[in-house]
């Protein structure tokens, strides 16, 4: 038995079914069901009554309560041990999603370390679907993905709206003389529907699962592009957009830095249009475990992030170039 199995079990209980838990965790129902069977075999007990709905047995209820207490105690113990060492506060470990290093972190880190030369910052990748289970060795987690409510979330950029970006040359190649009318519909509706013929570059994680935010947006817009390229990193996906091969969907903050704030990129005919998102709150946040007590230096890092975005000039939408 390991923490991943415990996390899966807790998710099944809290989501009410294996299918619901598998969707939230981005793993197959079969894999999750096998993990549950393996756990029951190891414990020599039946954790659920398998009728139309999954219902905890008495043993399952006791095990669930124990797992919650164990994880809480474990996280508290880790935090207590960390605070024993004074030099812990000379280092901050910052996690970010596995699909890509946030474009703003380099500048924020530079500003932060100029003011605090005795500190150093470690950056580590963490898959979003593993949060919060795999945050035990991370002080702060930076992500543009939908907020994980089980964490303490510090919003550093509110209303970080999503945009769809692509080269004008690609739009004119795909839509020809009908592009002006297509653009008009895109501006009026803020919907992806007018772009059904546009090739898209889609971010997938290491498990070949569509990026959570994109999945939610596509579902909200009832959109499923039939022409697509798959990328595991934002860098490769951005290059497909910059090269005029595909469109990308990203938060405006990412487009502002990676496209319009990059002097190495000719953004004259790079178009960006706002896309309506109501299924989740589009923000950029720095998060940490609820059991993690922020040190002054960590609070200063969060403040540095906010200061950066307060001074960042966002492009006016729509960005239509030449």
mmCIF file of C-alpha atoms in Angstrom:
data_model
loop_
_atom_site.group_PDB
_atom_site.id
_atom_site.type_symbol
_atom_site.label_atom_id
_atom_site.label_comp_id
_atom_site.label_asym_id
_atom_site.label_seq_id
_atom_site.Cartn_x
_atom_site.Cartn_y
_atom_site.Cartn_z
ATOM 1 C CA UNK A 1 0.000 0.000 0.000
ATOM 2 C CA UNK A 2 1.303 3.458 -0.871
ATOM 3 C CA UNK A 3 0.166 7.074 -0.790
ATOM 4 C CA UNK A 4 -1.008 6.935 -4.404
ATOM 5 C CA UNK A 5 -3.377 4.040 -3.643
ATOM 6 C CA UNK A 6 -4.654 5.895 -0.593
ATOM 7 C CA UNK A 7 -5.172 9.032 -2.686
ATOM 8 C CA UNK A 8 -7.107 7.056 -5.311
ATOM 9 C CA UNK A 9 -9.295 5.461 -2.627
ATOM 10 C CA UNK A 10 -10.080 8.859 -1.079
ATOM 11 C CA UNK A 11 -10.952 10.266 -4.516
ATOM 12 C CA UNK A 12 -13.372 7.403 -5.229
ATOM 13 C CA UNK A 13 -15.105 7.984 -1.892
ATOM 14 C CA UNK A 14 -15.334 11.760 -2.284
ATOM 15 C CA UNK A 15 -16.387 11.663 -5.959
ATOM 16 C CA UNK A 16 -18.963 8.938 -5.341
ATOM 17 C CA UNK A 17 -17.932 6.615 -8.150
ATOM 18 C CA UNK A 18 -14.944 5.192 -9.979
ATOM 19 C CA UNK A 19 -16.004 6.894 -13.218
ATOM 20 C CA UNK A 20 -16.216 10.351 -11.593
ATOM 21 C CA UNK A 21 -12.893 9.869 -9.818
ATOM 22 C CA UNK A 22 -11.199 8.673 -13.007
ATOM 23 C CA UNK A 23 -12.322 11.808 -14.838
ATOM 24 C CA UNK A 24 -10.962 14.085 -12.117
ATOM 25 C CA UNK A 25 -7.700 12.160 -11.803
ATOM 26 C CA UNK A 26 -7.294 11.764 -15.581
ATOM 27 C CA UNK A 27 -6.732 8.005 -15.473
ATOM 28 C CA UNK A 28 -8.801 5.218 -16.981
ATOM 29 C CA UNK A 29 -11.657 3.603 -15.041
ATOM 30 C CA UNK A 30 -10.027 0.219 -15.554
ATOM 31 C CA UNK A 31 -6.719 1.363 -14.048
ATOM 32 C CA UNK A 32 -8.492 2.943 -11.075
ATOM 33 C CA UNK A 33 -10.656 -0.151 -10.554
ATOM 34 C CA UNK A 34 -7.561 -2.364 -10.607
ATOM 35 C CA UNK A 35 -5.867 -0.157 -8.016
ATOM 36 C CA UNK A 36 -8.928 -0.499 -5.777
ATOM 37 C CA UNK A 37 -9.006 -4.295 -6.168
ATOM 38 C CA UNK A 38 -5.283 -4.477 -5.406
ATOM 39 C CA UNK A 39 -5.792 -2.398 -2.267
ATOM 40 C CA UNK A 40 -8.679 -4.590 -1.073
ATOM 41 C CA UNK A 41 -6.638 -7.728 -1.736
ATOM 42 C CA UNK A 42 -3.719 -6.354 0.250
ATOM 43 C CA UNK A 43 -5.976 -5.360 3.168
ATOM 44 C CA UNK A 44 -8.028 -8.598 2.984
ATOM 45 C CA UNK A 45 -11.256 -6.582 3.292
ATOM 46 C CA UNK A 46 -14.044 -5.320 1.054
ATOM 47 C CA UNK A 47 -14.070 -1.525 1.099
ATOM 48 C CA UNK A 48 -17.217 -0.920 -0.984
ATOM 49 C CA UNK A 49 -20.605 -2.536 -1.465
ATOM 50 C CA UNK A 50 -20.861 -2.804 -5.243
ATOM 51 C CA UNK A 51 -24.497 -2.168 -6.132
ATOM 52 C CA UNK A 52 -25.727 0.519 -8.525
ATOM 53 C CA UNK A 53 -23.770 2.991 -6.439
ATOM 54 C CA UNK A 54 -20.550 2.480 -4.510
ATOM 55 C CA UNK A 55 -21.260 2.495 -0.778
ATOM 56 C CA UNK A 56 -18.577 2.134 1.865
ATOM 57 C CA UNK A 57 -18.664 -0.960 4.037
ATOM 58 C CA UNK A 58 -18.065 -0.526 7.766
ATOM 59 C CA UNK A 59 -14.435 -1.472 7.171
ATOM 60 C CA UNK A 60 -14.282 0.966 4.261
ATOM 61 C CA UNK A 61 -15.658 3.809 6.376
ATOM 62 C CA UNK A 62 -13.117 3.134 9.119
ATOM 63 C CA UNK A 63 -10.308 2.916 6.572
ATOM 64 C CA UNK A 64 -11.399 6.199 4.939
ATOM 65 C CA UNK A 65 -11.414 8.036 8.282
ATOM 66 C CA UNK A 66 -8.011 6.594 9.076
ATOM 67 C CA UNK A 67 -6.580 7.617 5.694
ATOM 68 C CA UNK A 68 -7.758 11.205 6.123
ATOM 69 C CA UNK A 69 -6.213 11.370 9.593
ATOM 70 C CA UNK A 70 -3.000 9.745 8.392
ATOM 71 C CA UNK A 71 -2.512 12.181 5.507
ATOM 72 C CA UNK A 72 -3.235 15.136 7.772
ATOM 73 C CA UNK A 73 -0.752 13.900 10.375
ATOM 74 C CA UNK A 74 1.839 13.100 7.705
ATOM 75 C CA UNK A 75 1.655 16.582 6.163
ATOM 76 C CA UNK A 76 1.801 18.198 9.608
ATOM 77 C CA UNK A 77 4.811 16.067 10.543
ATOM 78 C CA UNK A 78 6.646 16.986 7.343
ATOM 79 C CA UNK A 79 5.967 20.660 7.993
ATOM 80 C CA UNK A 80 7.136 20.375 11.605
ATOM 81 C CA UNK A 81 10.360 18.622 10.610
ATOM 82 C CA UNK A 82 11.081 21.240 7.976
ATOM 83 C CA UNK A 83 10.684 24.110 10.394
ATOM 84 C CA UNK A 84 13.249 22.567 12.764
ATOM 85 C CA UNK A 85 16.033 23.409 10.322
ATOM 86 C CA UNK A 86 16.669 27.153 10.222
ATOM 87 C CA UNK A 87 18.358 26.944 6.856
ATOM 88 C CA UNK A 88 15.111 25.671 5.359
ATOM 89 C CA UNK A 89 14.237 29.305 4.808
ATOM 90 C CA UNK A 90 17.302 29.837 2.654
ATOM 91 C CA UNK A 91 15.661 27.770 -0.075
ATOM 92 C CA UNK A 92 12.221 27.799 -1.633
ATOM 93 C CA UNK A 93 11.115 24.869 -3.773
ATOM 94 C CA UNK A 94 8.634 25.929 -6.431
ATOM 95 C CA UNK A 95 6.557 23.428 -8.369
ATOM 96 C CA UNK A 96 5.009 23.955 -11.775
ATOM 97 C CA UNK A 97 2.899 21.768 -14.118
ATOM 98 C CA UNK A 98 4.644 19.117 -16.150
ATOM 99 C CA UNK A 99 3.487 20.584 -19.470
ATOM 100 C CA UNK A 100 5.744 23.625 -19.210
ATOM 101 C CA UNK A 101 7.714 26.155 -17.216
ATOM 102 C CA UNK A 102 5.596 29.317 -16.721
ATOM 103 C CA UNK A 103 6.992 32.072 -18.931
ATOM 104 C CA UNK A 104 7.028 34.717 -16.192
ATOM 105 C CA UNK A 105 9.028 32.776 -13.599
ATOM 106 C CA UNK A 106 12.470 33.728 -14.920
ATOM 107 C CA UNK A 107 11.852 37.448 -14.491
ATOM 108 C CA UNK A 108 10.151 37.009 -11.107
ATOM 109 C CA UNK A 109 13.047 34.839 -9.893
ATOM 110 C CA UNK A 110 15.586 37.415 -11.084
ATOM 111 C CA UNK A 111 13.835 40.248 -9.227
ATOM 112 C CA UNK A 112 13.375 38.140 -6.111
ATOM 113 C CA UNK A 113 16.999 36.985 -5.893
ATOM 114 C CA UNK A 114 18.302 40.502 -6.448
ATOM 115 C CA UNK A 115 16.539 41.510 -3.233
ATOM 116 C CA UNK A 116 17.392 38.260 -1.367
ATOM 117 C CA UNK A 117 20.864 37.125 -2.476
ATOM 118 C CA UNK A 118 21.172 34.622 0.403
ATOM 119 C CA UNK A 119 18.247 32.602 -0.945
ATOM 120 C CA UNK A 120 18.088 30.164 -3.797
ATOM 121 C CA UNK A 121 15.079 28.835 -5.685
ATOM 122 C CA UNK A 122 14.592 25.229 -6.757
ATOM 123 C CA UNK A 123 12.091 24.471 -9.536
ATOM 124 C CA UNK A 124 10.476 21.045 -9.913
ATOM 125 C CA UNK A 125 7.777 19.626 -12.178
ATOM 126 C CA UNK A 126 4.596 18.193 -10.711
ATOM 127 C CA UNK A 127 1.748 16.731 -12.750
ATOM 128 C CA UNK A 128 -1.431 18.642 -11.985
ATOM 129 C CA UNK A 129 -3.427 15.444 -11.449
ATOM 130 C CA UNK A 130 -1.033 14.497 -8.612
ATOM 131 C CA UNK A 131 -1.808 17.675 -6.684
ATOM 132 C CA UNK A 132 -2.059 17.883 -3.695
ATOM 133 C CA UNK A 133 -0.645 14.406 -2.969
ATOM 134 C CA UNK A 134 2.802 15.197 -4.385
ATOM 135 C CA UNK A 135 3.288 18.615 -2.794
ATOM 136 C CA UNK A 136 4.975 17.286 0.334
ATOM 137 C CA UNK A 137 8.407 18.378 -0.951
ATOM 138 C CA UNK A 138 7.203 21.599 -2.608
ATOM 139 C CA UNK A 139 6.794 24.923 -0.817
ATOM 140 C CA UNK A 140 4.827 26.758 -3.509
ATOM 141 C CA UNK A 141 3.034 25.570 -6.647
ATOM 142 C CA UNK A 142 2.468 27.869 -9.631
ATOM 143 C CA UNK A 143 -0.230 26.963 -12.133
ATOM 144 C CA UNK A 144 -2.615 28.588 -14.627
ATOM 145 C CA UNK A 145 -4.885 25.532 -14.452
ATOM 146 C CA UNK A 146 -8.245 25.517 -12.627
ATOM 147 C CA UNK A 147 -7.749 26.011 -8.892
ATOM 148 C CA UNK A 148 -7.460 22.942 -6.702
ATOM 149 C CA UNK A 149 -9.818 23.776 -3.846
ATOM 150 C CA UNK A 150 -8.016 21.497 -1.392
ATOM 151 C CA UNK A 151 -5.041 23.890 -1.486
ATOM 152 C CA UNK A 152 -4.538 27.386 -0.133
ATOM 153 C CA UNK A 153 -4.583 29.472 -3.323
ATOM 154 C CA UNK A 154 -3.059 32.949 -3.576
ATOM 155 C CA UNK A 155 -4.310 34.638 -6.746
ATOM 156 C CA UNK A 156 -1.519 36.618 -8.418
ATOM 157 C CA UNK A 157 -3.479 37.507 -11.557
ATOM 158 C CA UNK A 158 -7.252 37.667 -11.518
ATOM 159 C CA UNK A 159 -9.397 37.274 -14.622
ATOM 160 C CA UNK A 160 -6.588 35.777 -16.697
ATOM 161 C CA UNK A 161 -8.896 35.246 -19.650
ATOM 162 C CA UNK A 162 -8.243 32.598 -22.275
ATOM 163 C CA UNK A 163 -7.431 33.494 -25.862
ATOM 164 C CA UNK A 164 -7.099 31.561 -29.096
ATOM 165 C CA UNK A 165 -4.017 32.598 -31.086
ATOM 166 C CA UNK A 166 -2.866 31.890 -34.631
ATOM 167 C CA UNK A 167 -1.171 33.524 -37.603
ATOM 168 C CA UNK A 168 -3.266 35.629 -39.974
ATOM 169 C CA UNK A 169 -1.649 33.722 -42.842
ATOM 170 C CA UNK A 170 -3.001 30.442 -41.430
ATOM 171 C CA UNK A 171 -6.521 31.869 -41.075
ATOM 172 C CA UNK A 172 -6.481 33.156 -44.649
ATOM 173 C CA UNK A 173 -5.133 29.822 -45.905
ATOM 174 C CA UNK A 174 -7.869 27.834 -44.128
ATOM 175 C CA UNK A 175 -10.827 30.174 -44.715
ATOM 176 C CA UNK A 176 -9.802 32.079 -47.829
ATOM 177 C CA UNK A 177 -12.179 34.885 -48.746
ATOM 178 C CA UNK A 178 -14.574 33.867 -45.955
ATOM 179 C CA UNK A 179 -12.049 34.766 -43.218
ATOM 180 C CA UNK A 180 -13.459 38.301 -42.598
ATOM 181 C CA UNK A 181 -16.918 36.816 -41.978
ATOM 182 C CA UNK A 182 -15.436 34.063 -39.787
ATOM 183 C CA UNK A 183 -13.498 36.650 -37.797
ATOM 184 C CA UNK A 184 -16.672 38.687 -37.309
ATOM 185 C CA UNK A 185 -18.454 35.640 -35.837
ATOM 186 C CA UNK A 186 -15.452 34.915 -33.614
ATOM 187 C CA UNK A 187 -15.508 38.457 -32.236
ATOM 188 C CA UNK A 188 -19.279 38.510 -31.745
ATOM 189 C CA UNK A 189 -19.660 35.141 -30.038
ATOM 190 C CA UNK A 190 -16.298 34.630 -28.266
ATOM 191 C CA UNK A 191 -16.940 31.013 -29.157
ATOM 192 C CA UNK A 192 -14.686 28.388 -30.710
ATOM 193 C CA UNK A 193 -17.455 27.258 -33.064
ATOM 194 C CA UNK A 194 -16.355 29.486 -35.990
ATOM 195 C CA UNK A 195 -12.922 27.810 -35.859
ATOM 196 C CA UNK A 196 -14.086 24.255 -36.498
ATOM 197 C CA UNK A 197 -11.887 24.049 -39.624
ATOM 198 C CA UNK A 198 -8.804 25.515 -37.932
ATOM 199 C CA UNK A 199 -5.921 23.128 -37.072
ATOM 200 C CA UNK A 200 -5.118 23.211 -33.340
ATOM 201 C CA UNK A 201 -2.071 22.292 -31.290
ATOM 202 C CA UNK A 202 -3.292 20.589 -28.115
ATOM 203 C CA UNK A 203 -1.341 20.019 -24.923
ATOM 204 C CA UNK A 204 -1.345 16.477 -23.555
ATOM 205 C CA UNK A 205 0.331 15.342 -20.356
ATOM 206 C CA UNK A 206 2.695 12.387 -19.990
ATOM 207 C CA UNK A 207 -0.322 10.069 -19.677
ATOM 208 C CA UNK A 208 -1.666 11.234 -23.052
ATOM 209 C CA UNK A 209 -4.547 13.062 -21.414
ATOM 210 C CA UNK A 210 -5.773 16.391 -22.748
ATOM 211 C CA UNK A 211 -4.797 19.392 -20.623
ATOM 212 C CA UNK A 212 -7.487 19.885 -17.977
ATOM 213 C CA UNK A 213 -8.323 23.512 -18.813
ATOM 214 C CA UNK A 214 -8.535 22.782 -22.558
ATOM 215 C CA UNK A 215 -10.741 19.768 -21.886
ATOM 216 C CA UNK A 216 -13.156 21.893 -19.851
ATOM 217 C CA UNK A 217 -13.194 24.696 -22.444
ATOM 218 C CA UNK A 218 -13.864 22.268 -25.312
ATOM 219 C CA UNK A 219 -16.698 20.698 -23.336
ATOM 220 C CA UNK A 220 -18.189 24.109 -22.543
ATOM 221 C CA UNK A 221 -18.055 25.127 -26.213
ATOM 222 C CA UNK A 222 -19.106 21.669 -27.465
ATOM 223 C CA UNK A 223 -16.000 21.827 -29.617
ATOM 224 C CA UNK A 224 -13.859 19.038 -31.005
ATOM 225 C CA UNK A 225 -11.372 20.120 -33.702
ATOM 226 C CA UNK A 226 -10.787 17.360 -36.217
ATOM 227 C CA UNK A 227 -7.415 18.764 -37.325
ATOM 228 C CA UNK A 228 -4.978 18.634 -34.456
ATOM 229 C CA UNK A 229 -1.354 18.252 -33.426
ATOM 230 C CA UNK A 230 -0.343 16.957 -30.004
ATOM 231 C CA UNK A 231 2.370 18.448 -27.802
ATOM 232 C CA UNK A 232 3.566 17.613 -24.300
ATOM 233 C CA UNK A 233 5.102 21.054 -23.671
ATOM 234 C CA UNK A 234 3.962 24.634 -24.092
ATOM 235 C CA UNK A 235 7.220 25.411 -25.880
ATOM 236 C CA UNK A 236 6.576 22.959 -28.733
ATOM 237 C CA UNK A 237 2.916 23.956 -28.932
ATOM 238 C CA UNK A 238 3.856 27.653 -29.082
ATOM 239 C CA UNK A 239 6.304 26.956 -31.910
ATOM 240 C CA UNK A 240 3.534 25.389 -33.990
ATOM 241 C CA UNK A 241 1.520 28.570 -33.487
ATOM 242 C CA UNK A 242 4.431 30.918 -34.198
ATOM 243 C CA UNK A 243 5.322 28.942 -37.325
ATOM 244 C CA UNK A 244 1.801 29.354 -38.685
ATOM 245 C CA UNK A 245 0.986 25.647 -38.486
ATOM 246 C CA UNK A 246 -1.713 25.559 -35.793
ATOM 247 C CA UNK A 247 -3.794 27.601 -33.376
ATOM 248 C CA UNK A 248 -3.327 27.400 -29.605
ATOM 249 C CA UNK A 249 -5.531 28.151 -26.614
ATOM 250 C CA UNK A 250 -3.775 29.731 -23.634
ATOM 251 C CA UNK A 251 -4.294 32.279 -20.850
ATOM 252 C CA UNK A 252 -3.776 35.883 -21.937
ATOM 253 C CA UNK A 253 -0.829 36.206 -19.534
ATOM 254 C CA UNK A 254 0.992 33.453 -21.431
ATOM 255 C CA UNK A 255 0.276 35.021 -24.822
ATOM 256 C CA UNK A 256 1.403 38.429 -23.552
ATOM 257 C CA UNK A 257 4.800 37.092 -22.455
ATOM 258 C CA UNK A 258 5.504 34.228 -24.856
ATOM 259 C CA UNK A 259 4.200 35.891 -28.032
ATOM 260 C CA UNK A 260 3.837 39.661 -27.778
ATOM 261 C CA UNK A 261 6.516 40.263 -25.146
ATOM 262 C CA UNK A 262 9.201 38.194 -26.856
ATOM 263 C CA UNK A 263 11.532 40.383 -28.985
ATOM 264 C CA UNK A 264 12.685 37.273 -30.875
ATOM 265 C CA UNK A 265 9.219 36.708 -32.344
ATOM 266 C CA UNK A 266 7.661 38.612 -35.225
ATOM 267 C CA UNK A 267 4.161 39.089 -33.850
ATOM 268 C CA UNK A 268 2.902 41.546 -36.476
ATOM 269 C CA UNK A 269 0.354 39.120 -37.949
ATOM 270 C CA UNK A 270 -0.148 36.975 -34.843
ATOM 271 C CA UNK A 271 -3.836 37.197 -33.954
ATOM 272 C CA UNK A 272 -5.413 36.587 -30.532
ATOM 273 C CA UNK A 273 -9.123 36.568 -29.712
ATOM 274 C CA UNK A 274 -10.840 36.245 -26.310
ATOM 275 C CA UNK A 275 -12.711 33.014 -25.634
ATOM 276 C CA UNK A 276 -15.580 32.920 -23.157
ATOM 277 C CA UNK A 277 -14.958 30.602 -20.187
ATOM 278 C CA UNK A 278 -17.601 30.219 -17.479
ATOM 279 C CA UNK A 279 -16.915 26.654 -16.274
ATOM 280 C CA UNK A 280 -14.068 27.691 -13.989
ATOM 281 C CA UNK A 281 -12.434 30.830 -12.659
ATOM 282 C CA UNK A 282 -9.598 31.815 -15.051
ATOM 283 C CA UNK A 283 -6.873 33.003 -12.709
ATOM 284 C CA UNK A 284 -3.161 32.497 -12.171
ATOM 285 C CA UNK A 285 -2.320 31.408 -8.641
ATOM 286 C CA UNK A 286 0.478 30.367 -6.318
ATOM 287 C CA UNK A 287 -0.732 27.548 -4.078
ATOM 288 C CA UNK A 288 0.442 25.498 -1.121
ATOM 289 C CA UNK A 289 -0.836 22.839 1.240
ATOM 290 C CA UNK A 290 -3.225 24.047 3.922
ATOM 291 C CA UNK A 291 -0.884 22.575 6.524
ATOM 292 C CA UNK A 292 2.046 24.603 5.186
ATOM 293 C CA UNK A 293 2.673 27.801 7.172
ATOM 294 C CA UNK A 294 4.128 30.439 4.903
ATOM 295 C CA UNK A 295 7.462 31.933 5.886
ATOM 296 C CA UNK A 296 8.059 35.630 5.284
ATOM 297 C CA UNK A 297 10.375 34.811 2.370
ATOM 298 C CA UNK A 298 7.657 32.735 0.696
ATOM 299 C CA UNK A 299 5.122 35.507 1.197
ATOM 300 C CA UNK A 300 7.646 37.854 -0.421
ATOM 301 C CA UNK A 301 7.859 35.575 -3.468
ATOM 302 C CA UNK A 302 4.073 35.668 -3.866
ATOM 303 C CA UNK A 303 4.169 39.464 -3.567
ATOM 304 C CA UNK A 304 6.892 39.607 -6.216
ATOM 305 C CA UNK A 305 4.645 37.631 -8.570
ATOM 306 C CA UNK A 306 1.776 40.058 -7.981
ATOM 307 C CA UNK A 307 4.051 43.065 -8.513
ATOM 308 C CA UNK A 308 5.264 41.605 -11.788
ATOM 309 C CA UNK A 309 1.771 41.230 -13.192
ATOM 310 C CA UNK A 310 0.639 44.612 -11.907
ATOM 311 C CA UNK A 311 3.383 46.158 -14.066
ATOM 312 C CA UNK A 312 2.918 43.842 -17.068
ATOM 313 C CA UNK A 313 1.319 45.516 -20.058
ATOM 314 C CA UNK A 314 -1.330 43.190 -21.398
ATOM 315 C CA UNK A 315 -2.179 43.416 -25.109
ATOM 316 C CA UNK A 316 -5.567 44.892 -25.916
ATOM 317 C CA UNK A 317 -7.915 42.260 -27.281
ATOM 318 C CA UNK A 318 -8.497 41.315 -29.936
ATOM 319 C CA UNK A 319 -4.889 41.498 -31.123
ATOM 320 C CA UNK A 320 -5.227 41.736 -34.889
ATOM 321 C CA UNK A 321 -1.774 42.852 -35.991
ATOM 322 C CA UNK A 322 -1.334 44.350 -39.435
#
